[in-house]
Coordinates of C-alpha atoms in Angstrom, one line a residue:
M1 CA 172.0 -155.1 83.5
K2 CA 173.5 -156.3 86.3
I3 CA 172.6 -160.4 87.5
L4 CA 173.1 -161.8 91.0
I5 CA 173.5 -165.2 90.8
T6 CA 173.6 -167.4 93.8
G7 CA 174.9 -170.8 94.1
A8 CA 176.3 -170.2 91.4
N9 CA 179.4 -172.9 91.7
G10 CA 175.5 -175.6 91.6
F11 CA 174.9 -178.0 88.4
V12 CA 171.9 -174.7 87.7
G13 CA 174.9 -171.9 88.4
K14 CA 177.8 -173.2 85.9
N15 CA 175.8 -173.6 83.1
L16 CA 173.0 -170.2 83.8
T17 CA 176.7 -168.4 84.5
A18 CA 178.4 -169.5 81.1
A19 CA 175.6 -168.7 79.2
L20 CA 175.2 -164.8 80.6
A21 CA 179.1 -163.9 80.7
A22 CA 179.1 -165.5 76.6
I23 CA 175.9 -162.4 76.1
R24 CA 178.1 -160.0 78.6
D25 CA 181.7 -161.0 76.5
G26 CA 179.7 -160.7 73.2
K27 CA 180.5 -163.7 72.4
D28 CA 177.4 -164.8 71.9
R29 CA 174.7 -162.2 69.4
T30 CA 171.7 -164.0 69.9
H31 CA 169.7 -161.7 72.6
P32 CA 170.6 -158.8 71.4
E33 CA 167.5 -157.8 73.9
L34 CA 169.3 -158.5 76.2
C35 CA 172.9 -155.7 77.6
V36 CA 174.7 -157.7 80.5
E37 CA 176.7 -155.8 82.4
D38 CA 178.0 -157.2 85.1
L39 CA 177.2 -160.8 87.1
F40 CA 178.4 -160.6 90.9
L41 CA 178.6 -164.4 91.3
Y42 CA 177.3 -165.5 94.9
D43 CA 178.5 -169.0 96.7
L44 CA 179.4 -171.1 99.6
S45 CA 183.1 -169.7 100.1
T46 CA 182.0 -166.5 98.5
D47 CA 182.7 -162.8 101.4
C48 CA 178.9 -160.9 102.9
T49 CA 180.5 -158.4 101.5
C50 CA 180.0 -159.6 98.5
L51 CA 176.4 -160.2 98.5
E52 CA 175.9 -156.5 100.5
E53 CA 177.4 -155.2 97.3
A54 CA 175.7 -157.1 94.8
C55 CA 171.4 -156.7 96.8
R56 CA 172.7 -152.8 96.8
Q57 CA 173.3 -153.3 92.9
A58 CA 171.5 -155.9 90.9
D59 CA 168.9 -155.3 88.4
F60 CA 167.5 -159.5 88.2
V61 CA 168.2 -161.2 90.9
F62 CA 168.5 -165.6 90.4
H63 CA 168.2 -167.3 93.8
L64 CA 169.7 -171.0 92.7
A65 CA 171.5 -171.5 95.6
G66 CA 169.7 -173.9 98.0
V67 CA 170.4 -177.5 100.3
N68 CA 168.6 -180.9 99.3
R69 CA 171.5 -183.0 100.4
P70 CA 172.4 -181.9 103.2
K71 CA 174.4 -183.6 106.8
C72 CA 171.3 -182.7 108.8
A73 CA 167.4 -181.8 108.6
E74 CA 167.8 -178.2 110.3
E75 CA 169.8 -177.6 106.8
F76 CA 167.2 -177.7 105.0
Q77 CA 165.4 -174.1 107.0
T78 CA 168.9 -172.5 107.3
G79 CA 169.6 -173.3 103.6
N80 CA 166.0 -173.0 101.9
V81 CA 164.4 -170.4 104.5
D82 CA 166.8 -168.7 105.8
F83 CA 169.4 -168.0 102.9
L84 CA 166.5 -166.5 100.8
A85 CA 165.2 -164.1 103.9
E86 CA 168.8 -162.7 104.0
L87 CA 169.0 -162.6 100.8
L88 CA 165.3 -160.4 100.8
E89 CA 166.1 -158.1 103.5
K90 CA 168.7 -157.4 102.4
L91 CA 167.3 -156.5 98.8
E92 CA 164.9 -153.9 101.2
K93 CA 167.1 -152.5 103.2
Y94 CA 169.0 -151.0 100.0
E95 CA 165.1 -150.6 98.5
N96 CA 166.6 -152.8 95.1
R97 CA 163.0 -153.8 95.0
C98 CA 164.5 -155.4 91.6
P99 CA 162.6 -158.8 90.3
V100 CA 164.0 -161.6 92.3
M101 CA 163.3 -165.6 90.7
L102 CA 163.1 -168.7 93.7
A103 CA 163.9 -172.0 91.5
S104 CA 162.0 -174.6 93.8
S105 CA 160.6 -177.9 93.6
V106 CA 158.4 -179.5 91.8
Q107 CA 158.2 -181.6 95.4
A108 CA 157.1 -178.2 97.0
S109 CA 153.9 -179.2 96.0
L110 CA 150.9 -180.0 97.9
L111 CA 150.0 -182.4 96.5
G112 CA 153.3 -183.5 95.9
R113 CA 154.4 -187.2 97.6
Y114 CA 156.6 -185.9 98.9
A115 CA 155.8 -182.3 100.5
E116 CA 155.3 -184.1 104.5
G117 CA 158.7 -184.5 104.0
D118 CA 161.5 -181.4 105.0
Y119 CA 162.8 -180.7 101.9
G120 CA 159.1 -180.2 100.3
K121 CA 158.6 -178.0 103.4
S122 CA 161.4 -176.0 103.3
K123 CA 161.1 -175.4 99.8
R124 CA 157.2 -174.5 100.1
A125 CA 157.6 -172.2 102.8
G126 CA 161.0 -170.1 100.5
E127 CA 158.2 -169.6 98.3
E128 CA 155.5 -168.4 101.1
L129 CA 158.7 -165.9 102.0
L130 CA 159.2 -164.5 97.8
F131 CA 155.1 -164.5 97.7
A132 CA 155.1 -162.4 101.1
Y133 CA 158.1 -160.1 100.0
G134 CA 156.5 -159.8 96.1
Q135 CA 153.4 -158.5 98.3
R136 CA 154.9 -156.3 100.4
T137 CA 157.1 -154.9 98.2
D138 CA 155.2 -154.8 94.9
C139 CA 158.2 -156.3 93.5
K140 CA 158.0 -159.0 90.6
T141 CA 158.3 -162.2 91.6
L142 CA 159.0 -166.1 89.7
I143 CA 159.0 -169.0 91.1
Y144 CA 159.9 -172.1 89.1
R145 CA 159.1 -175.6 91.0
F146 CA 161.9 -177.3 89.1
P147 CA 161.3 -181.4 87.8
N148 CA 164.7 -183.2 87.5
L149 CA 167.0 -181.8 86.2
F150 CA 169.7 -183.5 83.7
G151 CA 172.6 -182.1 81.1
K152 CA 176.5 -181.2 81.1
W153 CA 178.2 -180.4 84.9
C154 CA 176.2 -182.7 87.2
R155 CA 177.2 -184.0 89.4
P156 CA 176.5 -187.8 89.6
N157 CA 176.3 -189.9 92.5
Y158 CA 174.3 -187.3 93.9
N159 CA 170.5 -186.3 93.1
S160 CA 170.5 -187.1 89.3
V161 CA 169.7 -190.2 87.6
V162 CA 170.6 -189.2 84.3
A163 CA 174.2 -187.9 85.6
T164 CA 174.2 -190.6 88.1
F165 CA 173.6 -193.4 84.5
C166 CA 175.3 -191.8 82.2
Y167 CA 178.2 -191.3 84.7
N168 CA 178.7 -195.4 85.5
M169 CA 177.4 -195.8 82.8
A170 CA 180.1 -194.0 80.1
R171 CA 182.2 -196.1 83.2
E172 CA 181.1 -199.7 82.3
L173 CA 180.2 -199.2 86.2
P174 CA 176.9 -200.6 87.2
I175 CA 173.5 -199.1 87.4
T176 CA 170.3 -200.0 89.4
V177 CA 166.6 -199.8 87.7
N178 CA 164.3 -201.5 90.1
D179 CA 161.3 -200.5 87.5
P180 CA 161.7 -199.8 83.6
S181 CA 158.3 -198.3 83.6
V182 CA 158.9 -195.7 86.7
E183 CA 158.5 -192.1 84.0
L184 CA 160.1 -189.3 85.2
E185 CA 159.7 -186.0 84.4
L186 CA 163.1 -184.0 82.7
L187 CA 164.5 -180.4 82.5
Y188 CA 167.3 -180.8 79.8
I189 CA 169.7 -177.6 81.2
D190 CA 170.1 -176.2 77.6
D191 CA 165.9 -175.2 77.7
L192 CA 165.8 -174.2 81.3
V193 CA 168.7 -171.9 80.7
D194 CA 166.7 -170.9 77.3
E195 CA 163.7 -169.9 79.6
M196 CA 165.9 -168.4 82.1
M197 CA 167.4 -166.5 79.1
A198 CA 163.0 -165.5 78.8
A199 CA 162.7 -164.2 82.1
L200 CA 165.8 -161.8 81.8
A201 CA 163.4 -160.3 78.9
G202 CA 160.6 -160.4 80.7
R203 CA 159.2 -162.9 79.0
E204 CA 158.7 -165.5 81.5
H205 CA 156.2 -168.6 81.1
R206 CA 153.2 -168.7 83.6
C207 CA 151.2 -171.1 85.0
E208 CA 149.1 -171.9 88.5
Y209 CA 149.3 -174.7 90.7
D210 CA 146.5 -176.2 91.9
G211 CA 148.7 -176.3 94.9
L212 CA 148.9 -173.2 96.1
Q213 CA 146.0 -171.9 94.0
V214 CA 143.5 -171.7 97.7
M215 CA 146.8 -169.4 99.2
H216 CA 147.1 -167.8 96.0
D217 CA 145.3 -166.5 94.2
E218 CA 146.5 -164.3 90.9
Q219 CA 147.2 -165.9 88.0
G220 CA 150.2 -167.2 86.6
A221 CA 151.6 -167.6 90.8
F222 CA 153.8 -169.8 89.0
C223 CA 156.6 -170.0 86.0
F224 CA 157.7 -173.4 83.9
A225 CA 160.4 -173.7 82.0
P226 CA 157.8 -175.0 78.7
V227 CA 159.8 -177.7 77.3
T228 CA 160.0 -180.7 79.0
H229 CA 160.4 -184.5 78.0
R230 CA 157.9 -188.2 80.0
V231 CA 160.5 -190.5 80.2
A232 CA 160.8 -193.6 81.2
L233 CA 163.8 -195.1 82.8
G234 CA 163.7 -198.4 80.6
E235 CA 163.4 -195.8 77.7
M236 CA 166.6 -193.5 79.3
V237 CA 168.8 -196.9 80.1
E238 CA 168.2 -197.5 76.7
L239 CA 169.1 -195.6 74.5
L240 CA 172.3 -195.4 77.2
E241 CA 172.5 -198.3 76.1
S242 CA 173.0 -197.9 72.4
F243 CA 175.0 -194.9 72.7
C244 CA 177.9 -197.3 74.9
R245 CA 178.2 -199.3 72.2
Q246 CA 178.5 -196.2 69.0
P247 CA 182.4 -196.7 68.8
K248 CA 182.1 -200.4 68.1
T249 CA 179.4 -200.4 66.0
L250 CA 179.8 -197.0 64.2
L251 CA 175.3 -196.4 64.8
L252 CA 174.4 -193.5 65.1
P253 CA 170.9 -193.9 67.4
D254 CA 167.8 -191.3 65.3
I255 CA 168.3 -188.2 67.2
P256 CA 165.6 -185.7 66.2
N257 CA 165.9 -181.7 66.7
G258 CA 165.1 -181.0 70.1
S259 CA 164.2 -185.1 71.5
F260 CA 164.7 -186.1 74.5
A261 CA 167.8 -188.6 72.5
K262 CA 169.5 -185.7 71.2
K263 CA 170.1 -184.1 74.3
L264 CA 170.4 -187.2 76.8
Y265 CA 173.7 -187.8 74.3
S266 CA 175.0 -184.8 75.2
T267 CA 174.8 -185.2 78.7
Y268 CA 176.6 -188.5 78.1
L269 CA 178.9 -187.6 76.2
S270 CA 180.3 -184.7 78.8
Y271 CA 180.2 -188.1 81.3
L272 CA 183.0 -189.3 79.5
P273 CA 186.2 -190.7 81.4
A274 CA 189.1 -189.4 78.7
E275 CA 190.1 -192.5 77.9
K276 CA 187.9 -192.7 75.4
I277 CA 186.9 -189.9 74.1
A278 CA 189.3 -190.7 71.1
F279 CA 188.6 -195.1 70.2
D280 CA 190.5 -196.2 67.2
L281 CA 188.3 -197.4 64.0
D282 CA 189.1 -200.1 61.4
M283 CA 191.2 -199.5 58.7
K284 CA 190.8 -201.6 54.9
C285 CA 194.2 -201.9 53.8
D286 CA 195.5 -202.9 50.3
A287 CA 197.7 -202.6 47.9
R288 CA 195.9 -200.1 46.4
G289 CA 194.8 -197.6 49.7
S290 CA 192.4 -198.0 52.5
F291 CA 188.9 -197.9 53.8
T292 CA 187.9 -196.8 56.4
E293 CA 184.2 -196.1 58.0
V294 CA 183.3 -193.7 59.9
L295 CA 179.7 -193.6 60.9
R296 CA 176.5 -194.6 60.2
T297 CA 173.0 -193.5 61.2
V298 CA 170.0 -195.1 61.5
S299 CA 168.2 -193.7 58.5
N300 CA 171.0 -191.2 56.8
G301 CA 173.2 -193.6 55.7
Q302 CA 177.0 -193.5 56.6
F303 CA 180.5 -192.0 56.0
S304 CA 184.4 -193.4 55.7
V305 CA 187.1 -192.1 54.2
N306 CA 189.2 -193.5 51.2
V307 CA 193.1 -193.1 50.4
S308 CA 193.5 -193.7 47.1
K309 CA 197.9 -194.7 46.1
P310 CA 199.6 -192.5 43.9
G311 CA 197.7 -193.9 39.8
I312 CA 195.3 -196.0 41.4
T313 CA 191.5 -196.4 40.6
K314 CA 188.9 -197.9 42.4
G315 CA 185.0 -197.7 42.0
E316 CA 184.2 -199.7 38.6
H317 CA 180.9 -200.2 40.0
W318 CA 177.4 -198.8 39.9
H319 CA 174.4 -199.0 42.7
H320 CA 170.8 -199.7 41.8
T321 CA 169.1 -197.5 44.7
K322 CA 171.9 -196.0 46.6
W323 CA 173.5 -192.6 46.2
E324 CA 176.7 -190.6 47.1
F325 CA 178.3 -188.2 47.9
F326 CA 182.4 -187.8 47.1
M327 CA 184.6 -184.5 48.3
V328 CA 188.2 -184.8 47.4
V329 CA 190.4 -184.1 51.0
S330 CA 193.9 -184.2 50.2
G331 CA 195.4 -184.4 45.9
H332 CA 194.3 -184.4 42.8
G333 CA 192.6 -187.4 41.4
L334 CA 189.6 -187.8 38.5
I335 CA 185.8 -188.7 39.2
R336 CA 184.4 -190.6 36.3
Q337 CA 180.5 -192.1 35.8
R338 CA 179.2 -192.9 33.3
C339 CA 175.3 -193.8 32.8
L340 CA 174.6 -198.3 31.7
G341 CA 173.8 -197.8 28.2
S342 CA 175.4 -194.5 27.2
D343 CA 179.1 -194.2 25.0
E344 CA 179.2 -191.3 27.3
V345 CA 181.1 -190.7 30.4
L346 CA 181.1 -187.4 32.4
E347 CA 184.4 -186.0 34.6
F348 CA 185.4 -184.7 37.1
E349 CA 189.1 -183.3 38.0
V350 CA 188.8 -182.5 41.9
T351 CA 191.4 -180.7 44.3
G352 CA 192.4 -181.5 48.1
E353 CA 192.5 -177.4 47.0
R354 CA 188.9 -177.1 46.4
H355 CA 186.4 -178.4 48.3
Q356 CA 184.4 -179.8 45.8
A357 CA 180.7 -182.1 46.6
V358 CA 180.1 -184.7 42.7
H359 CA 177.1 -186.9 43.2
L360 CA 177.1 -190.3 42.4
L361 CA 174.3 -191.2 40.5
P362 CA 172.0 -194.4 41.0
G363 CA 171.8 -196.7 37.7
Y364 CA 175.7 -194.9 36.5
T365 CA 178.7 -196.8 37.1
H366 CA 182.0 -194.8 38.8
S367 CA 185.6 -195.0 39.2
L368 CA 188.0 -192.5 41.2
V369 CA 192.1 -191.7 40.0
N370 CA 193.9 -190.7 41.7
L371 CA 195.8 -187.9 39.0
S372 CA 199.2 -188.3 40.6
D373 CA 202.5 -189.5 40.5
C374 CA 203.0 -189.0 44.4
E375 CA 201.1 -188.1 46.5
D376 CA 198.0 -190.0 47.9
L377 CA 194.7 -189.3 47.8
V378 CA 192.2 -188.8 50.2
T379 CA 188.1 -188.6 49.8
V380 CA 185.5 -188.6 51.9
M381 CA 182.5 -189.7 51.4
W382 CA 178.9 -190.3 52.0
A383 CA 176.9 -193.1 50.6
N384 CA 172.6 -192.6 51.4
E385 CA 172.0 -196.1 53.0
C386 CA 174.1 -197.5 55.3
F387 CA 175.8 -201.3 53.0
D388 CA 174.2 -204.3 53.7
P389 CA 175.7 -207.8 52.7
A390 CA 173.0 -209.4 52.4
K391 CA 171.7 -206.4 50.2
P392 CA 175.0 -205.1 48.6
D393 CA 173.8 -203.0 45.4
T394 CA 176.5 -203.2 44.0
F395 CA 177.8 -204.4 40.7
F396 CA 180.9 -204.2 38.7
E397 CA 181.3 -202.7 35.8
K398 CA 184.1 -200.4 34.2
V399 CA 183.7 -196.9 33.8

């Protein structure tokens, strides 16, 4: 399949191009139904002869190019309508009946509050142009009215509040929120790309919009990405503030799979300046070695790294409820455990040459012994709950 992407250097175009290139190059094998042979990438800097060849050969067109922040209102017409007309003319010229996808906007809706603005009008005119083309040529058309988009590579301080907030807060720059209760419908770039892959495979999601139903009485006149998130501005800012604090608190907010919080965190990280990508951790050192807390979570405990000097024994305590995993990644050691009230000692010899996770059980006093005379013992530790000084649940008892 040969695919033409207009607006390939834009936010959506860059993400879609990267995803399709990975399939083409055999790096992404999760879409066995898709065979990407070639990509024709078109943007403002592309030679117009390339567009001619692409329109002659393409098996699918993603028309993502458009104008939303012009220097003058006339550019809405040239960027959102005239260029689409030129593209469709070239496809007709070569009698290319391939499917055409159009990136439109919710602002094109007749019921939208921006419908009478120049941008909304131009987007709606583009939709009408493609509808007419599809009826005239019997080509498959896919019109998507995107809500607010967010994700990596989106330009900040332009037309995405999420990109602007992420960029500014990552740099401790001010943001403006006039009404925290204002709700946005947000579409994450990876969810959008997933829908584009489905569209390529002929499994696009279709729906009707009441605004154009009068003019287009066919079922499923429009397409849509099925996963979006409705989020208040205040909620988004609170999440971003927690992400900003994480290097100091080490607390990772709750980010369930598929949640807006998880997608926003990935987006925020993509805007970090170089000086904030790496940050120091608090190493608690003494003659026995060191202990460094790495990460805390809201509901799944904490991670840390323990270094024991040669011949040193650490631990010698037990917990009522807390339990842990120990995994030695370097050195040679012995993990010992004994259930309170019992004389039986369980011993586990561990080494960095064989990664093995060992449960530290509730009600068992335990210790960690460095068996080496010259090498540090490095252990990655996970506890099922974060340490609470007010309720440490840690009691001294020799194994």
